[in-house]
Coordinates of C-alpha atoms and ligand atoms in Angstrom, one line a residue:
M437 CA 11.2 30.7 -17.6
T438 CA 9.8 33.8 -15.9
K439 CA 11.3 35.3 -12.8
K440 CA 10.6 33.3 -9.6
S441 CA 8.0 34.9 -7.3
S442 CA 8.7 35.1 -3.6
E443 CA 5.1 35.0 -2.3
P444 CA 3.8 31.4 -2.1
I445 CA 0.5 32.0 -3.6
Q446 CA 2.1 33.7 -6.7
R447 CA 4.8 31.1 -6.9
V448 CA 2.1 28.3 -6.8
T449 CA 0.1 29.9 -9.5
Q450 CA 3.2 30.4 -11.5
L451 CA 4.4 26.8 -11.1
R452 CA 0.9 25.5 -11.8
S453 CA 0.8 27.5 -15.3
E454 CA 4.4 26.4 -16.2
L455 CA 3.7 22.7 -15.5
E456 CA 0.4 22.8 -17.3
E457 CA 2.3 24.3 -20.4
H458 CA 4.6 21.7 -20.3
S459 CA 2.4 18.9 -19.9
H460 CA 0.4 20.1 -22.8
N461 CA 3.4 20.3 -25.0
Y462 CA 4.3 17.0 -24.0
Y463 CA 1.0 15.0 -23.9
V464 CA -1.3 16.7 -26.2
L465 CA 1.0 18.2 -28.8
D466 CA 3.9 15.5 -28.5
K467 CA 6.3 18.3 -28.6
P468 CA 8.4 18.3 -25.2
T469 CA 9.7 21.5 -24.1
I470 CA 11.5 20.5 -20.9
S471 CA 13.4 17.5 -19.6
D472 CA 12.0 15.1 -17.3
E473 CA 14.3 16.1 -14.4
A474 CA 13.5 19.7 -15.0
Y475 CA 9.7 19.0 -15.0
D476 CA 10.2 16.9 -11.8
K477 CA 12.0 19.6 -10.1
L478 CA 9.1 22.1 -10.8
F479 CA 6.6 19.5 -9.9
N480 CA 8.1 18.7 -6.5
E481 CA 8.6 22.4 -5.6
L482 CA 5.0 22.9 -6.1
L483 CA 4.2 19.6 -4.1
A484 CA 6.2 21.1 -1.3
L485 CA 4.4 24.5 -1.4
E486 CA 1.0 22.9 -1.3
E487 CA 1.9 20.5 1.5
A488 CA 3.3 23.5 3.6
N489 CA 0.3 25.8 2.6
P490 CA -2.8 23.7 2.9
K491 CA -5.1 26.6 1.9
L492 CA -3.3 26.7 -1.4
R493 CA -4.4 23.1 -2.4
D494 CA -6.6 23.0 -5.5
P495 CA -8.1 19.5 -6.9
H496 CA -7.2 20.9 -10.4
S497 CA -3.5 21.4 -9.6
P498 CA -1.3 19.4 -11.8
T499 CA -0.1 17.6 -8.7
Q500 CA -3.7 16.1 -8.2
K501 CA -3.3 14.0 -11.5
V502 CA -1.7 11.1 -9.8
G503 CA -4.8 9.4 -8.5
G504 CA -6.7 10.0 -5.4
A505 CA -8.3 7.6 -2.9
A506 CA -9.9 4.4 -4.0
I507 CA -13.8 4.5 -4.1
D508 CA -16.3 1.7 -3.4
K509 CA -18.3 1.9 -6.6
F510 CA -19.0 4.3 -9.4
S511 CA -22.1 6.6 -9.4
K512 CA -24.4 6.9 -12.5
Y513 CA -24.2 9.8 -14.7
R514 CA -27.1 11.1 -17.0
H515 CA -25.6 12.6 -20.2
A516 CA -27.3 16.0 -21.1
T517 CA -27.5 14.9 -24.6
P518 CA -27.5 11.2 -25.6
M519 CA -24.2 9.8 -26.7
L520 CA -25.3 8.2 -30.1
G521 CA -23.8 5.3 -32.0
L522 CA -22.5 5.2 -35.5
Q523 CA -24.0 3.2 -38.4
N524 CA -21.4 1.0 -40.1
V525 CA -20.6 0.3 -43.7
Y526 CA -18.4 -2.2 -44.9
N527 CA -17.8 -1.6 -48.7
D528 CA -17.8 1.1 -51.2
E529 CA -21.3 0.3 -52.3
E530 CA -22.8 0.9 -49.0
M531 CA -20.7 3.8 -48.3
G532 CA -22.0 5.2 -51.6
E533 CA -25.6 4.5 -50.7
F534 CA -24.9 6.7 -47.5
C535 CA -23.3 9.5 -49.6
R536 CA -26.3 9.5 -52.1
R537 CA -28.8 10.2 -49.1
W538 CA -26.5 12.9 -48.1
E539 CA -26.7 14.3 -51.6
E540 CA -30.5 14.1 -51.7
A541 CA -30.8 16.1 -48.7
V542 CA -28.1 18.8 -48.9
G543 CA -27.0 18.9 -52.8
K544 CA -23.8 18.0 -54.3
D545 CA -21.8 20.6 -52.5
Y546 CA -20.9 19.4 -49.2
S547 CA -17.5 18.6 -47.3
I548 CA -16.9 15.5 -45.1
W549 CA -14.9 15.3 -41.8
A550 CA -12.9 12.1 -42.1
E551 CA -10.8 10.6 -39.3
P552 CA -9.7 7.1 -37.9
K553 CA -12.2 5.1 -35.8
F554 CA -10.5 4.4 -32.6
D555 CA -10.7 1.2 -30.9
G556 CA -10.9 2.3 -27.3
M557 CA -13.6 3.4 -24.8
A558 CA -15.9 6.2 -25.4
I559 CA -15.9 8.9 -22.8
E560 CA -17.6 12.4 -22.2
L561 CA -15.7 15.1 -20.3
V562 CA -17.7 17.7 -18.8
Y563 CA -16.1 21.2 -18.1
E564 CA -17.8 23.9 -16.0
K565 CA -16.3 27.5 -16.3
G566 CA -13.1 25.6 -17.8
R567 CA -12.7 23.2 -15.1
L568 CA -13.1 19.3 -15.5
K569 CA -16.3 18.4 -13.4
V570 CA -17.2 14.8 -14.6
A571 CA -15.9 12.3 -16.8
A572 CA -18.4 9.4 -17.7
T573 CA -18.7 6.4 -19.7
R574 CA -21.1 6.2 -22.5
G575 CA -23.2 3.3 -20.7
D576 CA -26.5 2.7 -22.6
G577 CA -25.9 6.2 -24.3
E578 CA -28.4 8.0 -21.8
V579 CA -26.9 7.1 -18.4
G580 CA -23.1 6.1 -18.0
E581 CA -20.9 5.8 -15.0
D582 CA -19.0 8.6 -13.4
V583 CA -15.4 7.5 -13.8
T584 CA -13.8 11.1 -13.1
S585 CA -11.3 9.6 -10.4
N586 CA -9.7 7.6 -13.1
V587 CA -10.0 9.8 -16.1
R588 CA -8.4 12.9 -14.3
T589 CA -5.2 10.8 -14.0
I590 CA -4.8 10.7 -17.9
R591 CA -2.0 13.1 -18.9
S592 CA -3.7 14.2 -22.0
V593 CA -7.0 15.2 -20.2
P594 CA -6.6 18.8 -19.1
L595 CA -8.0 19.6 -15.7
I596 CA -8.3 23.1 -16.8
L597 CA -9.1 24.3 -20.2
R598 CA -6.9 27.0 -21.9
G599 CA -8.1 30.5 -23.2
E600 CA -11.8 31.7 -23.5
V601 CA -14.2 28.8 -23.2
P602 CA -17.9 28.7 -22.9
D603 CA -19.3 28.1 -19.4
I604 CA -20.3 24.6 -20.1
V605 CA -18.2 22.4 -22.4
E606 CA -19.0 18.8 -22.9
V607 CA -16.3 17.0 -25.0
R608 CA -16.5 13.5 -26.3
G609 CA -13.8 11.2 -27.4
E610 CA -12.2 7.9 -27.1
I611 CA -9.9 6.6 -24.3
I612 CA -7.2 4.3 -25.8
L613 CA -4.0 2.6 -24.7
M614 CA -1.0 2.6 -27.2
K615 CA 0.1 -1.0 -28.5
E616 CA 3.5 -0.6 -26.8
D617 CA 1.9 -0.1 -23.4
F618 CA -0.5 -2.9 -23.9
K619 CA 2.6 -5.2 -24.5
R620 CA 4.3 -3.9 -21.4
I621 CA 1.1 -4.2 -19.2
N622 CA 0.6 -7.8 -20.4
A623 CA 4.2 -8.7 -19.8
E624 CA 3.9 -7.3 -16.3
K625 CA 0.7 -9.3 -15.7
L626 CA 2.3 -12.4 -17.0
T627 CA 5.4 -11.9 -14.6
E628 CA 2.9 -11.2 -11.8
G629 CA 1.2 -14.6 -12.7
E630 CA -2.1 -12.8 -13.6
P631 CA -4.2 -13.4 -16.9
P632 CA -3.3 -11.0 -19.7
F633 CA -5.8 -8.6 -21.3
A634 CA -7.1 -9.9 -24.7
N635 CA -6.7 -6.6 -26.6
P636 CA -5.9 -3.0 -25.9
R637 CA -9.4 -2.1 -25.9
N638 CA -10.2 -4.2 -23.0
A639 CA -7.2 -3.2 -21.3
A640 CA -8.3 0.6 -21.5
A641 CA -11.9 -0.3 -20.4
G642 CA -10.4 -2.5 -17.6
S643 CA -8.2 0.4 -16.3
I644 CA -11.0 3.0 -16.4
R645 CA -13.3 0.6 -14.4
Q646 CA -10.9 0.2 -11.8
L647 CA -11.9 1.4 -8.3
D648 CA -8.4 2.4 -7.4
P649 CA -7.3 5.4 -9.5
S650 CA -3.7 4.7 -9.0
I651 CA -4.0 1.7 -11.2
A652 CA -5.3 3.8 -14.1
A653 CA -2.6 6.4 -13.3
K654 CA 0.0 3.9 -14.0
R655 CA -1.6 2.6 -17.4
N656 CA -0.4 5.5 -19.6
L657 CA -3.8 6.0 -21.3
T658 CA -4.4 8.7 -23.6
I659 CA -7.5 10.4 -25.3
F660 CA -8.4 11.5 -28.8
C661 CA -11.4 14.1 -28.8
H662 CA -13.8 13.7 -31.7
G663 CA -16.8 15.7 -30.9
V664 CA -18.9 17.5 -28.4
G665 CA -22.1 17.2 -26.5
R666 CA -23.9 20.4 -25.1
L667 CA -21.9 23.7 -25.5
S668 CA -23.3 26.7 -23.6
D669 CA -22.4 28.9 -26.5
E670 CA -21.8 28.4 -30.2
V671 CA -18.3 28.2 -31.3
A672 CA -18.1 27.1 -34.8
D673 CA -20.6 26.5 -37.9
S674 CA -18.8 23.3 -38.9
H675 CA -17.2 20.2 -37.5
S676 CA -13.8 21.2 -38.8
G677 CA -14.2 24.6 -37.3
L678 CA -15.1 23.0 -34.0
M679 CA -12.3 20.6 -33.8
N680 CA -9.8 23.5 -34.4
R681 CA -11.5 25.5 -31.6
I682 CA -11.4 22.4 -29.1
K683 CA -7.6 22.0 -30.0
T684 CA -6.9 25.5 -28.8
W685 CA -8.5 24.7 -25.5
G686 CA -5.9 22.3 -25.0
L687 CA -7.8 19.1 -25.9
K688 CA -6.1 16.4 -27.7
T689 CA -7.4 15.6 -31.5
N690 CA -6.1 13.1 -34.0
P691 CA -3.5 14.5 -36.3
L692 CA -4.7 12.2 -39.3
A693 CA -8.2 13.8 -39.4
R694 CA -8.9 15.8 -42.6
R695 CA -11.8 17.5 -44.3
I696 CA -12.3 16.0 -47.9
E697 CA -14.8 16.1 -50.6
G698 CA -16.5 13.5 -52.8
Q699 CA -16.5 9.7 -52.7
E700 CA -13.2 9.2 -54.4
A701 CA -11.7 11.0 -51.7
I702 CA -13.3 8.9 -49.2
K703 CA -11.9 5.8 -50.9
K704 CA -8.4 7.3 -51.1
Y705 CA -8.6 8.2 -47.4
F706 CA -9.8 4.8 -46.5
T707 CA -7.0 3.0 -48.4
K708 CA -4.4 5.5 -47.0
I709 CA -5.4 4.8 -43.3
E710 CA -5.9 1.2 -43.9
K711 CA -2.4 1.1 -45.3
E712 CA -1.0 3.0 -42.1
R713 CA -2.9 0.8 -39.7
D714 CA -0.1 -1.5 -38.5
D715 CA 2.3 1.4 -38.1
L716 CA -0.1 3.4 -36.0
E717 CA 0.9 3.4 -32.2
Y718 CA -2.6 2.4 -31.4
E719 CA -5.5 0.3 -32.6
I720 CA -8.2 1.5 -35.0
D721 CA -10.8 -0.5 -36.8
G722 CA -12.1 1.9 -39.7
I723 CA -12.7 5.5 -40.5
V724 CA -15.4 7.8 -39.3
L725 CA -17.2 10.0 -41.9
K726 CA -19.3 13.1 -41.0
L727 CA -20.9 15.9 -42.8
D728 CA -18.8 18.9 -42.0
L729 CA -21.3 21.8 -41.9
F730 CA -23.6 21.8 -38.8
A731 CA -26.5 23.0 -40.9
H732 CA -26.1 20.0 -43.2
Q733 CA -26.0 17.8 -40.2
R734 CA -29.2 19.4 -38.8
E735 CA -30.9 18.6 -42.2
L736 CA -30.2 15.0 -42.0
G737 CA -31.3 14.5 -38.2
N738 CA -31.0 11.4 -36.4
V739 CA -32.5 7.8 -36.7
A740 CA -33.2 6.0 -33.7
R741 CA -29.8 5.8 -31.8
S742 CA -27.5 7.1 -34.5
P743 CA -27.2 10.2 -36.6
R744 CA -27.8 10.1 -40.3
W745 CA -25.1 12.6 -41.0
A746 CA -22.3 10.2 -40.0
M747 CA -21.0 6.7 -40.7
A748 CA -18.3 4.3 -39.6
Y749 CA -16.6 2.8 -42.7
K750 CA -15.0 -0.4 -41.0
F751 CA -12.0 -2.3 -42.2
K752 CA -12.3 -5.9 -43.2
A753 CA -12.3 -7.9 -40.0
Q754 CA -8.9 -9.4 -39.2
E755 CA -10.7 -12.7 -38.4
G756 CA -10.7 -16.0 -40.1
N757 CA -12.2 -19.5 -39.5
T758 CA -10.2 -22.5 -39.1
R759 CA -9.8 -25.8 -37.5
L760 CA -8.2 -26.4 -34.0
N761 CA -5.9 -29.5 -34.6
D762 CA -4.4 -29.7 -31.2
V763 CA -3.6 -27.8 -27.9
I764 CA 0.0 -27.8 -26.6
F765 CA 1.1 -26.8 -23.1
Q766 CA 4.2 -24.4 -22.6
V767 CA 6.0 -24.1 -19.6
G768 CA 7.1 -20.5 -18.7
R769 CA 9.8 -19.0 -16.8
T770 CA 7.7 -19.1 -13.4
G771 CA 6.5 -22.5 -14.2
A772 CA 3.1 -21.2 -15.3
I773 CA 1.7 -23.6 -17.8
T774 CA 0.1 -21.9 -21.0
P775 CA -2.1 -23.7 -23.4
V776 CA -1.5 -22.6 -27.0
A777 CA -3.9 -23.5 -29.8
V778 CA -2.2 -25.3 -32.8
L779 CA -4.3 -24.2 -35.9
E780 CA -4.7 -25.2 -39.4
P781 CA -3.0 -22.4 -40.9
V782 CA -5.3 -19.4 -42.0
N783 CA -4.6 -16.3 -43.7
V784 CA -6.0 -13.5 -41.5
G785 CA -5.6 -9.9 -42.8
G786 CA -2.5 -11.0 -44.9
V787 CA -0.7 -12.8 -42.2
E788 CA -0.5 -16.7 -41.8
V789 CA -1.7 -17.7 -38.5
S790 CA -1.1 -21.1 -37.1
R791 CA -0.8 -20.6 -33.3
A792 CA -3.0 -18.8 -31.0
S793 CA -2.9 -17.9 -27.2
L794 CA -5.6 -19.8 -25.2
H795 CA -4.3 -17.8 -21.8
N796 CA -5.4 -20.6 -19.2
E797 CA -7.8 -23.3 -18.2
D798 CA -10.7 -20.8 -17.4
Q799 CA -10.5 -19.4 -21.1
I800 CA -10.7 -22.8 -22.5
L801 CA -13.7 -23.7 -20.2
A802 CA -15.2 -20.3 -21.2
L803 CA -15.0 -21.0 -24.8
D804 CA -16.2 -24.6 -24.3
L805 CA -13.5 -25.5 -26.7
K806 CA -12.6 -29.0 -28.0
V807 CA -9.8 -30.3 -30.3
G808 CA -11.3 -30.6 -33.7
D809 CA -13.5 -27.5 -33.4
Y810 CA -13.9 -25.0 -36.1
V811 CA -13.1 -21.6 -34.4
V812 CA -13.0 -17.9 -35.2
V813 CA -9.3 -16.6 -34.8
K814 CA -8.8 -12.8 -34.6
R815 CA -5.7 -10.8 -35.0
A816 CA -5.6 -7.2 -33.9
G817 CA -2.4 -5.4 -35.2
D818 CA 0.6 -7.0 -33.8
V819 CA -1.1 -8.5 -30.9
I820 CA -1.0 -12.3 -30.5
P821 CA -3.8 -13.9 -32.4
E822 CA -6.6 -15.2 -30.3
V823 CA -9.3 -17.7 -30.3
Q824 CA -12.5 -15.6 -30.4
A825 CA -15.3 -18.1 -30.5
V826 CA -16.3 -21.7 -31.3
L827 CA -18.4 -22.4 -34.5
T828 CA -20.6 -25.1 -32.4
E829 CA -22.9 -25.5 -35.5
K830 CA -20.1 -27.0 -37.3
R831 CA -19.6 -29.8 -34.6
T832 CA -19.7 -33.5 -36.0
G833 CA -19.6 -35.1 -32.4
K834 CA -15.9 -36.3 -33.1
E835 CA -14.4 -33.3 -31.3
K836 CA -12.4 -34.4 -28.2
S837 CA -12.2 -32.5 -24.9
I838 CA -9.2 -30.9 -23.9
V839 CA -7.4 -32.4 -20.9
F840 CA -5.4 -30.1 -18.7
P841 CA -2.1 -31.9 -17.9
T842 CA -1.5 -32.9 -14.4
K843 CA 2.2 -33.3 -14.9
C844 CA 4.6 -30.9 -16.4
P845 CA 5.2 -31.5 -20.1
S846 CA 8.9 -30.7 -19.7
C847 CA 10.1 -32.4 -16.3
N848 CA 7.0 -34.6 -15.6
D849 CA 6.8 -33.2 -12.2
K850 CA 3.2 -32.4 -10.8
I851 CA 1.5 -29.5 -11.6
V852 CA -0.5 -27.2 -9.0
R853 CA -3.1 -24.6 -9.3
E854 CA -2.8 -22.4 -6.2
E855 CA -5.8 -20.8 -4.5
G856 CA -7.1 -17.7 -6.3
E857 CA -4.6 -18.1 -9.3
A858 CA -5.5 -18.3 -12.9
A859 CA -2.4 -20.4 -13.8
H860 CA -1.3 -23.9 -13.3
R861 CA 2.4 -24.2 -12.3
C862 CA 5.2 -26.4 -12.3
L863 CA 6.9 -26.0 -9.0
N864 CA 10.1 -28.0 -9.7
I865 CA 13.2 -25.7 -9.5
A866 CA 15.2 -27.7 -11.7
C867 CA 12.6 -28.1 -14.5
P868 CA 14.6 -27.8 -17.8
A869 CA 11.9 -25.7 -19.5
K870 CA 11.8 -23.3 -16.6
L871 CA 15.4 -23.0 -16.7
S872 CA 15.7 -22.4 -20.3
E873 CA 13.0 -19.8 -20.1
A874 CA 14.6 -18.1 -17.0
I875 CA 18.1 -17.9 -19.0
K876 CA 16.3 -16.4 -22.0
H877 CA 14.6 -13.8 -19.8
F878 CA 17.9 -13.1 -18.1
A879 CA 19.7 -12.4 -21.5
A880 CA 16.6 -10.4 -22.9
K881 CA 17.1 -6.7 -24.2
R882 CA 15.0 -5.3 -21.2
A883 CA 17.0 -7.1 -18.6
M884 CA 20.9 -8.0 -19.2
N885 CA 20.6 -7.2 -23.0
I886 CA 23.2 -10.0 -23.9
E887 CA 23.0 -9.1 -27.6
G888 CA 23.2 -12.4 -29.8
L889 CA 22.4 -14.8 -27.2
G890 CA 19.2 -16.1 -28.9
D891 CA 16.9 -19.0 -27.9
K892 CA 18.5 -21.4 -30.2
W893 CA 22.0 -20.9 -28.3
V894 CA 20.3 -21.0 -24.9
E895 CA 19.0 -24.2 -25.7
Q896 CA 22.2 -25.7 -27.2
L897 CA 24.2 -24.5 -24.0
L898 CA 21.8 -26.3 -22.0
E899 CA 21.8 -29.3 -24.0
K900 CA 25.5 -29.8 -24.1
K901 CA 25.5 -29.0 -20.3
L902 CA 27.7 -25.9 -20.8
I903 CA 25.5 -24.0 -18.5
K904 CA 23.1 -24.9 -15.7
H905 CA 22.3 -21.5 -14.5
F906 CA 22.6 -18.0 -15.9
S907 CA 25.5 -17.2 -13.6
D908 CA 27.4 -20.1 -15.7
L909 CA 27.2 -17.8 -18.6
Y910 CA 29.9 -15.7 -17.1
E911 CA 32.2 -18.7 -17.0
L912 CA 32.1 -19.5 -20.8
K913 CA 35.0 -19.5 -22.9
E914 CA 35.2 -19.1 -26.7
S915 CA 36.4 -22.6 -27.0
D916 CA 33.0 -23.8 -25.2
I917 CA 30.8 -22.0 -27.8
L918 CA 32.9 -23.4 -30.7
K919 CA 31.5 -26.8 -29.5
L920 CA 28.0 -25.6 -30.7
E921 CA 26.5 -26.5 -34.0
R922 CA 27.3 -23.9 -36.8
Q923 CA 29.4 -21.5 -34.7
G924 CA 32.5 -19.6 -36.3
E925 CA 35.1 -17.9 -34.2
R926 CA 33.7 -14.6 -35.0
S927 CA 30.4 -15.1 -33.5
A928 CA 31.8 -17.2 -30.4
E929 CA 34.1 -14.1 -30.0
K930 CA 31.0 -11.6 -30.3
L931 CA 28.9 -13.5 -27.9
I932 CA 31.7 -13.6 -25.3
T933 CA 32.2 -10.0 -25.7
A934 CA 28.6 -9.2 -25.2
I935 CA 28.2 -11.5 -22.2
D936 CA 31.3 -9.5 -20.7
R937 CA 29.7 -6.2 -21.5
S938 CA 26.6 -7.1 -19.7
R939 CA 28.5 -7.2 -16.3
D940 CA 28.1 -3.4 -16.4
V941 CA 24.4 -3.0 -16.0
T942 CA 22.1 -1.0 -13.5
L943 CA 21.0 -2.7 -10.4
A944 CA 17.4 -2.3 -11.5
R945 CA 17.9 -4.3 -14.9
F946 CA 19.9 -7.0 -12.7
I947 CA 17.1 -7.5 -10.4
F948 CA 14.6 -7.8 -13.1
A949 CA 16.8 -10.2 -14.8
L950 CA 17.0 -12.5 -11.9
G951 CA 13.3 -13.4 -12.8
I952 CA 11.9 -13.3 -9.2
R953 CA 8.1 -14.1 -9.5
L954 CA 6.0 -11.0 -9.2
V955 CA 8.9 -8.7 -9.8
G956 CA 8.4 -7.1 -13.0
E957 CA 10.4 -4.0 -14.4
R958 CA 8.6 -1.5 -12.2
T959 CA 9.1 -3.3 -9.0
A960 CA 12.6 -3.9 -9.9
E961 CA 13.2 -0.3 -10.4
L962 CA 11.6 0.7 -7.0
L963 CA 13.6 -2.0 -5.2
A964 CA 16.8 -0.7 -6.7
L965 CA 15.8 3.1 -5.9
H966 CA 15.1 1.8 -2.3
F967 CA 18.1 -0.3 -1.5
G968 CA 20.7 1.3 -3.7
T969 CA 23.1 -1.6 -3.8
L970 CA 22.5 -5.4 -4.3
D971 CA 24.2 -6.2 -0.8
R972 CA 21.5 -4.2 0.9
L973 CA 18.8 -6.0 -1.1
L974 CA 20.2 -9.4 -0.1
K975 CA 20.2 -8.6 3.5
A976 CA 16.6 -7.3 3.4
S977 CA 14.1 -8.8 5.7
K978 CA 10.5 -9.0 4.9
E979 CA 9.8 -5.9 7.0
D980 CA 12.5 -4.0 5.1
L981 CA 10.8 -4.9 1.9
F982 CA 7.4 -3.7 3.0
N983 CA 8.9 -0.2 3.2
V984 CA 9.4 -0.3 -0.7
E985 CA 6.6 1.5 -2.4
E986 CA 4.1 -0.7 -4.0
V987 CA 5.7 -3.9 -2.3
G988 CA 3.0 -5.9 -0.4
E989 CA 2.9 -9.3 1.4
T990 CA 2.7 -11.5 -1.6
V991 CA 5.5 -9.8 -3.6
A992 CA 7.7 -9.6 -0.2
T993 CA 7.1 -13.1 0.3
S994 CA 8.1 -14.2 -3.2
I995 CA 11.4 -12.1 -3.0
V996 CA 12.5 -13.4 0.4
S997 CA 11.8 -17.1 -0.8
F998 CA 13.9 -16.3 -3.9
L999 CA 16.8 -14.8 -1.9
N1000 CA 16.7 -17.5 0.7
D1001 CA 16.9 -20.2 -1.9
T1002 CA 20.4 -21.5 -2.0
K1003 CA 20.1 -22.5 -5.7
N1004 CA 19.7 -18.8 -6.5
Ligands
IVH1926 S1 -17.9 10.2 -33.6 C1 -22.7 10.2 -33.3 N1 -15.5 9.5 -34.2 O1 -17.5 4.9 -32.0 C2 -21.6 9.4 -32.8 N2 -16.9 8.1 -32.8 O2 -20.5 3.9 -32.6 C3 -20.4 10.3 -33.0 N3 -15.7 6.1 -32.0 O3 -18.8 4.9 -29.0 C4 -19.2 9.5 -32.8 N4 -13.7 6.6 -32.9 O4 -16.8 6.6 -29.2 C5 -16.7 9.2 -33.7 N5 -13.3 9.1 -34.6 C6 -14.4 8.7 -34.0 C7 -14.5 7.6 -33.2 C8 -15.7 7.4 -32.8 C9 -14.4 5.8 -32.2 C10 -16.7 5.5 -31.3 C11 -17.5 6.4 -30.4 C12 -18.7 5.6 -30.3 C13 -18.8 4.5 -31.3 C14 -20.0 4.8 -32.1

């Protein structure tokens, strides 16, 4: 670190450039150069200086990445040059046909830029004199929406470009959500009783189209830049040269991109990327191939809405057709009833699929799904398979309507659907299915992390009436566990040790483990931070809860009713 400056203006400038550097290393290069605590310390110092010196505030400061005020609606944005689409090819023959046309136009001697095709949302970033002015969606290619307020919260989108840059730089890329974050967001949505997103692409697009930027800021979105629109100066004569340049400006590009030559190399690259697909942290659905030299691109030009110098070579769809044999209804921890499709097993992209999520009743109605229907199931990476559509042309008339239960499939108590909610719920607190899910949640890795207490054990412990509530876990003895089927002394001992070890957890994990409706991991953390001890949380009134960041009326009501329930 350089020497501290004493003048606020100098210190502010210095802090900004240090924070930008660390942020670039972390989010763009994936090479952290500072601990989170040290970063926060610098960040807070800058924040304090800016608050004390309003004149020094700047919309491009690193402190301004957290998301400003909500807006009413997005305004339209006309792209200076249209954002084109790609023509798709699906096999080596079609790919070869494309290459043949390239060869006809530019001769045998050409290089190709190859990179994955990201399954996200297309975006254009407009920088004027190195500063981010606008971020716009593709829209119809000519006119998109100005979503700057959301895009500026993305950590890998620099607000200021680095080094010498042309006055006008329009960069194009894809905004994506990591599979890991997609799972986390959907888990949170479920704990909050909201319908989950169907796939990471929808989650990314949904986040970018939120009017409140603080939501996008929390989603952990990222970007891969893959091209440019208008540049006020020429900076390269090839796509590979251009990508190298934009990388030096601090923009994030994809590390799997390569310059290659010839059809054999394309096939090899395609196979390699397809093999790596499931291990990647993000979704892709093919590769993109572009003629590398701009002179070659100009030679080919465009046809209608897509260039002749580029193609998308798509992976085989991870889709299959099969019959819907039944729909079963599962009861979750909060009592939400989830319909699950029971399918005639079908191989989708090398994995046998026999179950698929149907989310909720609205989804069934939207699909107009009936038992006996032939359906399209789609699998995306490690995301839960989904029923995509109904093949209505295959209907025989013998299909049966799906009747949503009015009684809980576990305890037979009545089910209700509350105003404004997507989910049906069983409200019986003693419902065995809810109990079992609540205990599984309590023991889960991200909650109390009781290693070895799997689903089968929980079910047996409940069945044998050895536990009725998760607190009973702490009364269990080795002799109790030995009463369960197929449990030896060693595993009994191990489980007791694991339960014992879980007594020592952070308050945040414990609050999360309680399974209070609408209290996900994040809210649990904020509650722990605010109250500090369990005692203080237990004594909290609704008004006290309102003082906790991000806790509003519904969450506070849910917490209070949980805490006041003697059974808890
Ligand atoms: S290059 C002339 N490269 O696919 C078009 N596009 O149908 C230049 N996409 O909406 C696009 N990954 O946003 C390019 N590596 C990649 C891509 C990519 C995804 C999207 C793009 C566009 C669509 C084209």
